[in-house]
CSV table of C-alpha atoms in Angstrom, one decimal:
chain,number,residue,atom,x,y,z
M,241,ASN,CA,-16.0,38.3,-82.1
M,242,GLY,CA,-14.5,36.2,-79.4
M,243,PHE,CA,-11.4,34.9,-77.7
M,244,LEU,CA,-10.8,31.2,-77.0
M,245,SER,CA,-7.8,29.7,-75.3
M,246,THR,CA,-7.2,26.1,-74.5
M,247,ALA,CA,-4.1,26.8,-72.5
M,248,SER,CA,-2.9,29.3,-70.0
M,249,SER,CA,-3.6,32.9,-71.1
M,250,THR,CA,-2.6,36.2,-69.6
M,251,VAL,CA,-4.3,39.5,-70.2
M,252,ARG,CA,-2.3,42.6,-69.2
M,253,GLY,CA,-4.6,45.5,-68.8
M,254,THR,CA,-8.4,45.5,-68.9
M,255,LEU,CA,-10.5,42.5,-70.2
M,256,HIS,CA,-14.1,43.5,-71.2
M,257,VAL,CA,-16.6,40.6,-71.5
M,258,ALA,CA,-20.0,41.5,-72.9
M,259,ASN,CA,-21.7,38.2,-72.0
M,260,ASN,CA,-20.5,35.2,-70.0
M,261,LEU,CA,-16.9,34.4,-69.1
M,262,SER,CA,-16.4,30.7,-68.5
M,263,ALA,CA,-13.3,29.0,-67.0
M,264,SER,CA,-13.2,25.2,-66.6
M,265,SER,CA,-10.3,25.3,-64.3
M,266,THR,CA,-8.9,27.7,-61.7
M,267,PHE,CA,-9.4,31.4,-62.6
M,268,THR,CA,-6.8,33.7,-61.0
M,269,ILE,CA,-7.2,37.4,-60.7
M,270,GLY,CA,-4.5,39.8,-59.7
M,271,GLY,CA,-6.7,42.8,-58.9
M,272,ASN,CA,-10.2,43.7,-57.5
M,273,ILE,CA,-13.5,42.4,-58.8
M,274,ILE,CA,-15.8,45.5,-59.1
M,275,PRO,CA,-19.3,45.4,-60.5
M,276,GLY,CA,-20.3,47.8,-63.3
M,277,SER,CA,-23.1,49.2,-61.2
M,278,ASN,CA,-24.1,49.2,-57.5
M,279,ASN,CA,-26.3,46.5,-56.0
M,280,THR,CA,-27.3,44.8,-59.3
M,281,LEU,CA,-25.1,41.7,-59.7
M,282,ASP,CA,-24.8,38.4,-57.9
M,283,ILE,CA,-22.0,35.9,-57.2
M,284,GLY,CA,-23.4,32.5,-57.7
M,285,ALA,CA,-27.1,31.6,-58.0
M,286,PRO,CA,-29.6,29.5,-55.9
M,287,SER,CA,-29.0,26.4,-58.1
M,288,THR,CA,-25.2,27.0,-58.7
M,289,SER,CA,-23.9,28.4,-55.4
M,290,PHE,CA,-20.3,28.5,-54.2
M,291,ARG,CA,-19.4,25.8,-51.7
M,292,THR,CA,-16.9,27.9,-49.6
M,293,VAL,CA,-16.0,31.6,-49.6
M,294,TYR,CA,-12.6,32.4,-48.1
M,295,ALA,CA,-11.9,35.9,-46.8
M,296,SER,CA,-8.7,36.9,-45.0
M,297,THR,CA,-10.1,39.8,-42.9
M,298,SER,CA,-13.8,40.4,-43.1
M,299,LEU,CA,-17.1,39.9,-44.9
M,300,ILE,CA,-19.4,42.9,-45.0
M,301,VAL,CA,-23.1,42.4,-45.9
M,302,GLY,CA,-25.5,45.4,-46.3
M,303,SER,CA,-25.0,49.1,-46.7
M,304,ALA,CA,-24.1,52.0,-44.3
M,305,GLY,CA,-26.5,52.0,-41.3
M,306,GLY,CA,-27.4,48.4,-41.7
M,307,GLN,CA,-24.2,46.5,-42.2
M,308,VAL,CA,-23.4,43.1,-40.7
M,309,THR,CA,-19.6,42.4,-40.5
M,310,VAL,CA,-18.1,39.0,-40.0
M,311,ASP,CA,-14.4,38.8,-39.2
M,312,THR,CA,-12.1,36.4,-37.6
M,313,ASN,CA,-13.4,36.8,-34.0
M,314,SER,CA,-16.7,38.6,-34.2
M,315,LEU,CA,-20.1,39.2,-35.8
M,316,ASP,CA,-21.0,42.9,-35.6
M,317,SER,CA,-24.2,44.7,-36.6
M,318,GLU,CA,-24.8,48.5,-37.0
M,319,GLY,CA,-28.5,48.0,-36.3
M,320,SER,CA,-30.8,45.4,-34.8
M,321,PHE,CA,-29.7,41.9,-35.5
M,322,THR,CA,-31.7,38.7,-35.3
M,323,LEU,CA,-30.0,35.3,-35.2
M,324,GLN,CA,-32.7,32.6,-35.8
M,325,THR,CA,-33.4,29.2,-37.3
M,326,THR,CA,-36.1,29.2,-40.0
M,327,LEU,CA,-37.3,25.6,-39.7
M,328,GLY,CA,-40.0,24.7,-37.2
M,329,ASN,CA,-38.1,22.4,-34.8
M,330,ALA,CA,-34.5,23.5,-35.6
M,331,ALA,CA,-32.3,24.2,-32.6
M,332,LEU,CA,-30.0,27.2,-32.3
M,333,SER,CA,-26.9,26.5,-30.3
M,334,LEU,CA,-24.2,28.8,-29.0
M,335,VAL,CA,-21.2,26.6,-28.3
M,336,SER,CA,-17.9,27.4,-26.7
M,337,VAL,CA,-15.3,24.7,-27.0
M,338,GLY,CA,-13.0,24.1,-24.1
M,339,THR,CA,-13.3,26.4,-21.0
M,340,GLY,CA,-14.3,29.6,-22.8
M,341,ASP,CA,-17.5,31.4,-21.7
M,342,ILE,CA,-20.5,32.5,-23.7
M,343,THR,CA,-21.3,36.1,-22.7
M,344,LEU,CA,-24.5,37.8,-23.5
M,345,ASN,CA,-23.9,41.5,-23.0
M,346,SER,CA,-26.6,44.1,-23.6
M,347,GLY,CA,-27.0,47.8,-22.8
M,348,GLY,CA,-30.7,46.9,-22.1
M,349,ASN,CA,-32.3,43.7,-20.9
M,350,ILE,CA,-31.6,40.1,-22.0
M,351,ILE,CA,-35.1,38.6,-22.2
M,352,PHE,CA,-35.9,34.9,-22.4
M,353,SER,CA,-39.4,34.7,-23.8
M,354,ASP,CA,-39.7,31.0,-23.2
M,355,SER,CA,-37.8,28.7,-20.8
M,356,PHE,CA,-34.3,29.3,-19.6
M,357,ILE,CA,-32.3,26.1,-18.9
M,358,SER,CA,-28.9,26.2,-17.3
M,359,GLN,CA,-27.0,22.9,-17.3
M,360,SER,CA,-23.8,24.5,-16.1
M,361,SER,CA,-22.9,27.4,-13.8
M,362,SER,CA,-24.8,30.6,-14.8
M,363,THR,CA,-24.2,34.1,-13.5
M,364,VAL,CA,-26.5,37.0,-14.1
M,365,GLY,CA,-24.9,40.3,-13.3
M,366,ASN,CA,-28.1,42.3,-13.2
M,367,ASP,CA,-31.9,41.6,-13.5
M,368,LEU,CA,-33.1,38.2,-14.8
M,369,THR,CA,-36.6,37.9,-16.2
M,370,VAL,CA,-37.9,34.6,-17.5
M,371,SER,CA,-41.4,34.4,-19.0
M,372,GLY,CA,-41.4,30.6,-19.1
M,373,ASP,CA,-39.7,28.0,-16.9
M,374,LEU,CA,-36.3,28.3,-15.4
M,375,LEU,CA,-34.4,25.1,-14.8
M,376,ALA,CA,-31.0,25.3,-13.2
M,377,SER,CA,-29.3,21.9,-12.9
M,378,SER,CA,-26.1,23.6,-11.7
M,379,THR,CA,-25.2,26.9,-9.9
M,380,LEU,CA,-27.3,29.9,-10.8
M,381,GLN,CA,-26.4,33.4,-9.4
M,382,SER,CA,-28.2,36.7,-9.9
M,383,THR,CA,-27.1,39.9,-8.3
M,384,GLY,CA,-30.2,41.9,-9.2
M,385,LEU,CA,-33.9,41.3,-9.4
M,386,ALA,CA,-34.9,37.8,-10.5
M,387,THR,CA,-38.4,37.4,-11.8
M,388,PHE,CA,-39.9,34.1,-13.0
M,389,TYR,CA,-43.4,34.2,-14.4
M,390,ASN,CA,-44.0,30.5,-14.7
M,391,GLY,CA,-41.8,28.4,-12.5
M,392,PHE,CA,-38.3,28.0,-11.0
M,393,LEU,CA,-36.6,24.7,-10.4
M,394,SER,CA,-33.1,24.4,-9.1
M,395,THR,CA,-31.4,21.1,-8.6
M,396,ALA,CA,-28.2,22.7,-7.3
M,397,SER,CA,-27.2,25.8,-5.3
M,398,SER,CA,-28.9,29.1,-6.4
M,399,THR,CA,-28.1,32.6,-5.1
M,400,VAL,CA,-30.1,35.7,-5.6
M,401,ARG,CA,-28.4,38.7,-4.0
M,402,GLY,CA,-31.3,41.0,-4.9
M,403,THR,CA,-35.1,40.3,-4.9
M,404,LEU,CA,-36.5,37.0,-6.0
M,405,HIS,CA,-40.0,37.1,-7.4
M,406,VAL,CA,-41.8,34.0,-8.6
M,407,ALA,CA,-45.3,34.7,-10.1
């Protein structure tokens, strides 16, 4: 009917559990955890979630053609990917500590649908289009077409090596 151990126990081979398996201390596994069927089981629950998940190489979410992979130095997506905040006034920050750069690199356009604010040196290697305001409180450089549909304010040096269009 059941197995109860109040001390350390070792199972060599396969352990089948029909209902719940409960451990009140550390539970150590020497092999893989594989669900009995695909895409039907959860780890944790909304009211009893894990605090931290440690992974040594990567975490893969999704299935082929729509996977998002998180590893030590990158966040990669096989398809379109949206990084957003879900609360009304929540801010989304991309922060580089020290002297590292934040690089936005796209095969197409990088579009700012509201304001673009540069508080440090900014360089745009191709076209720059801003639908809202652009405020540059430090150096702004653009080597292609720069189009601003609302306003452009620069409190420091700005260089456009292509065409500047302010609508």
